[in-house]
Short mmCIF file of C-alpha atoms and ligand atoms in Angstrom, two decimals:
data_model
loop_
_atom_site.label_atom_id
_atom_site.label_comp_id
_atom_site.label_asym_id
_atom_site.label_seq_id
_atom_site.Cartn_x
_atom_site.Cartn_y
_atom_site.Cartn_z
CA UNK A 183 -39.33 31.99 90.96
CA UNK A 184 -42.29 33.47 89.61
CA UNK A 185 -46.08 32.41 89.22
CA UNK A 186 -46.76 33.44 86.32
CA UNK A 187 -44.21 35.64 83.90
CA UNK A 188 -44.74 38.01 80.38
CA UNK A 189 -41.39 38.04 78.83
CA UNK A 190 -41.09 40.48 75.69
CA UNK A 191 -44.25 39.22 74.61
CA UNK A 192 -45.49 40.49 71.51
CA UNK A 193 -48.86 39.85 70.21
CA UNK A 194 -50.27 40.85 66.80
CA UNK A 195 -53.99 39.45 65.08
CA UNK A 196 -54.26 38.40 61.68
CA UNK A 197 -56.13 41.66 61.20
CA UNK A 198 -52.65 43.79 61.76
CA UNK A 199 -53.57 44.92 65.07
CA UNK A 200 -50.47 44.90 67.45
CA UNK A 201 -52.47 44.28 70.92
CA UNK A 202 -48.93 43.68 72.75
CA UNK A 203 -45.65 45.47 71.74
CA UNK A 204 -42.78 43.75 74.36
CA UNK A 205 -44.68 43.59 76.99
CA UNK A 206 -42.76 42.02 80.57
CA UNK A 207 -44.38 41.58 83.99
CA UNK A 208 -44.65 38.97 86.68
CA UNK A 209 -46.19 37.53 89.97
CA UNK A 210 -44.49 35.91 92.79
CA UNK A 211 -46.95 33.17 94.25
CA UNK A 212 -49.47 34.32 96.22
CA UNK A 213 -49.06 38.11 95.24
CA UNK A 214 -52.14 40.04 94.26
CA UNK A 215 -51.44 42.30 90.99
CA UNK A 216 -53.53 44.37 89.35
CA UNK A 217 -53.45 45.94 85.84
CA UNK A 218 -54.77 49.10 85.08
CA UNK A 219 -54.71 50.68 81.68
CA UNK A 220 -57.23 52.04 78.71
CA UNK A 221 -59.77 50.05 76.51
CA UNK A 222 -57.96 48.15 73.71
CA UNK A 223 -54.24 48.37 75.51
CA UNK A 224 -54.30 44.67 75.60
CA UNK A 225 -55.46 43.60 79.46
CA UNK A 226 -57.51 40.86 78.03
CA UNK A 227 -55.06 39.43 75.53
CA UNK A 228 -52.65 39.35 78.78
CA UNK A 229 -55.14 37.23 80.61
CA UNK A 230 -55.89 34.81 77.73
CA UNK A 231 -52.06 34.61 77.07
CA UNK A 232 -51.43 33.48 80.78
CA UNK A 233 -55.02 30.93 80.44
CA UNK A 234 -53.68 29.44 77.79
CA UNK A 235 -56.31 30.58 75.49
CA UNK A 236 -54.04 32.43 72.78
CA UNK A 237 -50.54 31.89 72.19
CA UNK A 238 -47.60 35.06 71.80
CA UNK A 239 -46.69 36.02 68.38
CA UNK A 240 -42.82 36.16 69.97
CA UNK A 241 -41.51 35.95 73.70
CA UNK A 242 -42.50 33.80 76.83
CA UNK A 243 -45.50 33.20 78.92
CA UNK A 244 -44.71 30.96 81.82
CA UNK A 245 -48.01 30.15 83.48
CA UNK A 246 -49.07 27.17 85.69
CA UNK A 247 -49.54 23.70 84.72
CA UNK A 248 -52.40 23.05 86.83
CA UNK A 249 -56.08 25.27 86.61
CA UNK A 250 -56.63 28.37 86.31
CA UNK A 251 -59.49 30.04 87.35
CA UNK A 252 -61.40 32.81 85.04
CA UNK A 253 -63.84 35.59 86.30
CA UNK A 254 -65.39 37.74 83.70
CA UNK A 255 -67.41 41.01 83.93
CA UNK A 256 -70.51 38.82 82.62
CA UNK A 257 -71.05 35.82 85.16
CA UNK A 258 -71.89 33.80 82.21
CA UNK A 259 -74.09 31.06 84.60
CA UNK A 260 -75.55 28.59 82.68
CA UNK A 261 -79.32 30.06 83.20
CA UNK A 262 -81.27 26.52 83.45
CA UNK A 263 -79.35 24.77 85.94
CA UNK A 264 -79.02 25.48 89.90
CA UNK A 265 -76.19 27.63 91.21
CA UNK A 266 -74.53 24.48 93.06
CA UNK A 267 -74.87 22.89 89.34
CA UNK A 268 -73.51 25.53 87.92
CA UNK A 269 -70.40 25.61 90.55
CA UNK A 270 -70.04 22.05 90.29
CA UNK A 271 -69.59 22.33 86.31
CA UNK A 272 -65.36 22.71 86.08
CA UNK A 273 -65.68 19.73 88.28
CA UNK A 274 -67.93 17.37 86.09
CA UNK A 275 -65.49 18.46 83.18
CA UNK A 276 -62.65 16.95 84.58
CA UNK A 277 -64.50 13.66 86.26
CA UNK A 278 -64.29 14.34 89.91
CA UNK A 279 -64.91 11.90 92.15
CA UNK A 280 -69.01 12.41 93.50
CA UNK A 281 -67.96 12.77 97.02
CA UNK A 282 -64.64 14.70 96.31
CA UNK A 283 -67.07 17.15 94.04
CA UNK A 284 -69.91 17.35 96.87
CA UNK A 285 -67.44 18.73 99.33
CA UNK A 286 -65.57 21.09 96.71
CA UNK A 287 -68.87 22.62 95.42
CA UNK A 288 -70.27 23.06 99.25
CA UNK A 289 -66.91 24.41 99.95
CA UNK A 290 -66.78 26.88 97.74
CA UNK A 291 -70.37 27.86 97.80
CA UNK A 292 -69.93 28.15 102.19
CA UNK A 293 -66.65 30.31 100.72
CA UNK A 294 -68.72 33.07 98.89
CA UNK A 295 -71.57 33.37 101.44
CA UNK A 296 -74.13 31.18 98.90
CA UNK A 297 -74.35 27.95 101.53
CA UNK A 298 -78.28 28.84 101.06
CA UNK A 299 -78.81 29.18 97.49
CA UNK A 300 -77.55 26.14 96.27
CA UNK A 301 -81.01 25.31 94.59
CA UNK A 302 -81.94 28.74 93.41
CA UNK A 303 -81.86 29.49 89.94
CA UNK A 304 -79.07 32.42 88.33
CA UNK A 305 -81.92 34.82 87.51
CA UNK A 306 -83.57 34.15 91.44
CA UNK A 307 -80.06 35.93 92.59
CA UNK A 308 -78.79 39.49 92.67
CA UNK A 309 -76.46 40.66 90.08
CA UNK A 310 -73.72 41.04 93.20
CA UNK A 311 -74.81 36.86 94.19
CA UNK A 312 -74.54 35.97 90.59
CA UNK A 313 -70.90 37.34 90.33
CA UNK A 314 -69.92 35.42 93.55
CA UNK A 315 -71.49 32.22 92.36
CA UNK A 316 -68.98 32.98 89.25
CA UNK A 317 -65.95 33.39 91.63
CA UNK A 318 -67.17 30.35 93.42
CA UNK A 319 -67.24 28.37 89.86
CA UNK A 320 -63.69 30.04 89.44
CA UNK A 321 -62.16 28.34 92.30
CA UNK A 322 -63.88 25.21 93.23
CA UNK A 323 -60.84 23.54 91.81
CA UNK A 324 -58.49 25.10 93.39
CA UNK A 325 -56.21 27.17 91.18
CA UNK A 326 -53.00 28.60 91.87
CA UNK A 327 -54.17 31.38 89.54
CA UNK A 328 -56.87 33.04 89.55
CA UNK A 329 -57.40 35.48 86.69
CA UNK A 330 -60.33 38.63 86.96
CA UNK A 331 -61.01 40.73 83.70
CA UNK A 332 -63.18 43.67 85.46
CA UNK A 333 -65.29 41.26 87.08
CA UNK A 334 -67.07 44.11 89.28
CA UNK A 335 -67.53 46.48 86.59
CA UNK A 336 -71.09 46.15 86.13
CA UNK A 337 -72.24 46.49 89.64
CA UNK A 338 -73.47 49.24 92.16
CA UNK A 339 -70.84 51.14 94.60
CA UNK A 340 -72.05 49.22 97.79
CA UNK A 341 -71.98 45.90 95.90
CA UNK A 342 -68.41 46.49 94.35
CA UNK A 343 -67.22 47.63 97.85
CA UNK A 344 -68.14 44.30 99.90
CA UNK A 345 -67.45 42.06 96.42
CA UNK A 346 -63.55 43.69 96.74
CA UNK A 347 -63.10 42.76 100.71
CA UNK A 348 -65.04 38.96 100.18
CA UNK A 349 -62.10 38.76 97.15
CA UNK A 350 -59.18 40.11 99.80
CA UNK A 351 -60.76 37.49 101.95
CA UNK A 352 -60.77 34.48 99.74
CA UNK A 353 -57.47 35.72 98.78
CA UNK A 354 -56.14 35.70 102.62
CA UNK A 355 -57.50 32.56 102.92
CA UNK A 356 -56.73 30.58 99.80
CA UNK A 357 -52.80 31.99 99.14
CA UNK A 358 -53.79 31.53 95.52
CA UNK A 359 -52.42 33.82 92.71
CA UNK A 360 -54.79 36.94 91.46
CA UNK A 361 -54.45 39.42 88.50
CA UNK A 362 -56.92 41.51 88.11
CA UNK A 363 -58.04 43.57 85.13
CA UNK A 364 -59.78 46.90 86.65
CA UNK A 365 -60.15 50.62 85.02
CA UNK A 366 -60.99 51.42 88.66
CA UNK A 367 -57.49 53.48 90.80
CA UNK A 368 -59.22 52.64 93.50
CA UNK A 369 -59.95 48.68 93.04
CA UNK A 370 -56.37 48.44 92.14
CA UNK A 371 -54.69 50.38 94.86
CA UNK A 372 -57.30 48.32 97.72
CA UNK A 373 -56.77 45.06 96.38
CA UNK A 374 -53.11 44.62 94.82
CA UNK A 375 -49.16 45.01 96.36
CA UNK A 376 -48.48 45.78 92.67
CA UNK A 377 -50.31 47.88 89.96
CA UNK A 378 -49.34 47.28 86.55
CA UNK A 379 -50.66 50.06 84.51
CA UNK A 380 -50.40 49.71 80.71
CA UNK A 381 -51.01 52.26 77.24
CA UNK A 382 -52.48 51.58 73.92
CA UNK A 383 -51.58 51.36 70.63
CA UNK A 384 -49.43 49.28 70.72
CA UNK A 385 -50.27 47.79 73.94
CA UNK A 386 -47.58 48.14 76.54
CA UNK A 387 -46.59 48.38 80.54
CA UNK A 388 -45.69 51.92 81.10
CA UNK A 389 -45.51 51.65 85.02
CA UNK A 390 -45.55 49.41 87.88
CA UNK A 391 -46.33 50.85 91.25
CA UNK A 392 -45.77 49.40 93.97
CA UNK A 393 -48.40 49.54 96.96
CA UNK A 394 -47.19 49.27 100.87
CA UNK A 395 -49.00 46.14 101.44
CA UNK A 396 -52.14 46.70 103.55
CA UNK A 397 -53.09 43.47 103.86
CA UNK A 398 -50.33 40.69 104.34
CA UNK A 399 -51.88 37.27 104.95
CA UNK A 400 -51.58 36.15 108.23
P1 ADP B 48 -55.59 35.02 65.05
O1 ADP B 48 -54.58 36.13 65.01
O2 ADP B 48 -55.38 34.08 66.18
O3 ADP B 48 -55.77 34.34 63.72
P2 ADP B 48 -57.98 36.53 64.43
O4 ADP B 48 -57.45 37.91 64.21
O5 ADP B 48 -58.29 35.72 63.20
O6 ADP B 48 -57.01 35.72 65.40
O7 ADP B 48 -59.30 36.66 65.30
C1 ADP B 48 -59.75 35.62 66.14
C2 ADP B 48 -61.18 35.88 66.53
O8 ADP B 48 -61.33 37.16 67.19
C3 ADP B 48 -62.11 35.93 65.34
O9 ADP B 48 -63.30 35.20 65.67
C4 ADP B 48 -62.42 37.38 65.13
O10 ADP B 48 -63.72 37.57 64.62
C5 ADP B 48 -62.34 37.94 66.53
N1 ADP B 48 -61.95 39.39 66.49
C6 ADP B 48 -61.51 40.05 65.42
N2 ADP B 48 -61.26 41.33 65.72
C7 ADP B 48 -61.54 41.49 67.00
C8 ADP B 48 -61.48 42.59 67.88
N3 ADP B 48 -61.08 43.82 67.50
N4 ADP B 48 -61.82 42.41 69.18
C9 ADP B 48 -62.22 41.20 69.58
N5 ADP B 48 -62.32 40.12 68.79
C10 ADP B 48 -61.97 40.26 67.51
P1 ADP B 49 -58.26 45.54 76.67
O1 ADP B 49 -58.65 44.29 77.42
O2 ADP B 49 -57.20 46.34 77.37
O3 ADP B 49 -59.44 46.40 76.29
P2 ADP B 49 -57.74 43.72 74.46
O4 ADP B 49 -56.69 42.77 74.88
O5 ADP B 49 -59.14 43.24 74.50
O6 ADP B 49 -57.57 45.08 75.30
O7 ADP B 49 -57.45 44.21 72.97
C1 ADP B 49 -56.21 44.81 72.57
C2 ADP B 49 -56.33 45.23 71.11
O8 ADP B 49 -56.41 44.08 70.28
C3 ADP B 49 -57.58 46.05 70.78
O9 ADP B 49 -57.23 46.94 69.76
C4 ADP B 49 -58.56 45.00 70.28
O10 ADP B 49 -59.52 45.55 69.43
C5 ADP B 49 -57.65 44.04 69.57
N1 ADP B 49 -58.11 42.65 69.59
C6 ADP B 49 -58.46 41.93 70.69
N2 ADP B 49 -58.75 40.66 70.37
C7 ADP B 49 -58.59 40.57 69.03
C8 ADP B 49 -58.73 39.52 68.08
N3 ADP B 49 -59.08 38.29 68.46
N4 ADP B 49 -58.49 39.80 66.80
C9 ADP B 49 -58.11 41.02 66.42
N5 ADP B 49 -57.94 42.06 67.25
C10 ADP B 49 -58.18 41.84 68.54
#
């Protein structure tokens, strides 16, 4: 069975604007898809369809029951509080146990290479160290998805380069679910055993390729 499954979705705003037209795709668990496709062809609407954050105007999302993770292009880190604070947040929101959260958050921090900024503040860090303290806020609970809407956009080559291979990594390691939202070939093809490309107006999957899988998990 599937992870996580479009099927003939359709998706159209209150302001007339058709941002899905019948759109179908899915993930096995564990596979690593990426979708490629202009501004406005609906990438983002796919990602808050399958978060649960906006519901399909016809057809069927089947997406998991337990968290889902969420990486944006902006890290979005609350700016006041310490990174381990703001890692530990998705934990405080559902009650976590102290000790159960302590080990998470270090976890997760030791995961993305922060282990030693756990008391610095967002704006102390790189823009590269802010977007992994994101991914480690992402997945300190654990999701079976994990969901990336251009999350390295914004950074420099060398930074996007070792951000993609610390995601493979995490990926390897954690078996979890990833689609990512990229206008980058090249992120797509590295990262993903599928590429989903899509077209605009009205949004829709035009292709799937399928990439000889460079990096099975062990
Ligand atoms: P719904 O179809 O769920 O009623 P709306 O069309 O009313 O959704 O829009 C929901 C929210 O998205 C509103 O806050 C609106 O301002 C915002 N919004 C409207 N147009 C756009 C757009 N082109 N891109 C992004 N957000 C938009
Ligand atoms: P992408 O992520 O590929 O750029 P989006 O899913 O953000 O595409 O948007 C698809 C289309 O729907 C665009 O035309 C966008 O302007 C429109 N749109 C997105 N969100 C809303 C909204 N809440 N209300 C109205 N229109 C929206």
């Amino acid at each position: 069975a599937a992870a996580i499954a479009l099927r003939h979705v359709s998706r159209r705003y209150a302001n007339g604007v058709q941002a899905l037209a019948d759109v179908s795709l899915q993930a096995a668990p564990g596979a690593f898809v990426s979708l490629l496709g202009p501004s406005g062809c609906g990438k983002s609407t796919v990602l808050r369809l399958l978060a649960g954050l906006d519901a399909p105007s016809s057809g069927q999302v089947q997406r998991p029951a337990d968290g889902v993770g969420y990486v944006f292009q902006d890290p979005t880190l609350m700016p006041w509080a310490s990174v381990e604070a703001n890692v530990r947040l998705p934990l405080r929101l559902r009650h976590a146990p102290r000790a159960a959260a302590d080990a998470a958050v270090r976890e997760a921090l030791q995961a993305v290479g922060l282990a030693d900024f756990a008391r610095a503040l967002p704006r102390e860090l790189s823009g590269g160290m802010r977007m992994r303290a994101s991914i480690a806020r992402a997945m300190v609970t654990r999701p079976s998805l994990l969901l990336l809407d251009e999350p390295f956009a914004a950074l420099d080559e060398i930074t996007r380069f070792r951000l993609n291979q610390e995601l493979l990594g995490l990926w390897q390691r954690d078996a979890f679910t990833a689609l990512f939202v990229t206008h980058s070939v090249y992120e797509a093809v590295f990262l993903s055993q599928r590429v989903v490309v899509m077209g605009a107006r009205p949004g829709r999957v035009v292709r799937e390729i399928t990439v000889d899988a460079p990096y099975p998990r062990d």
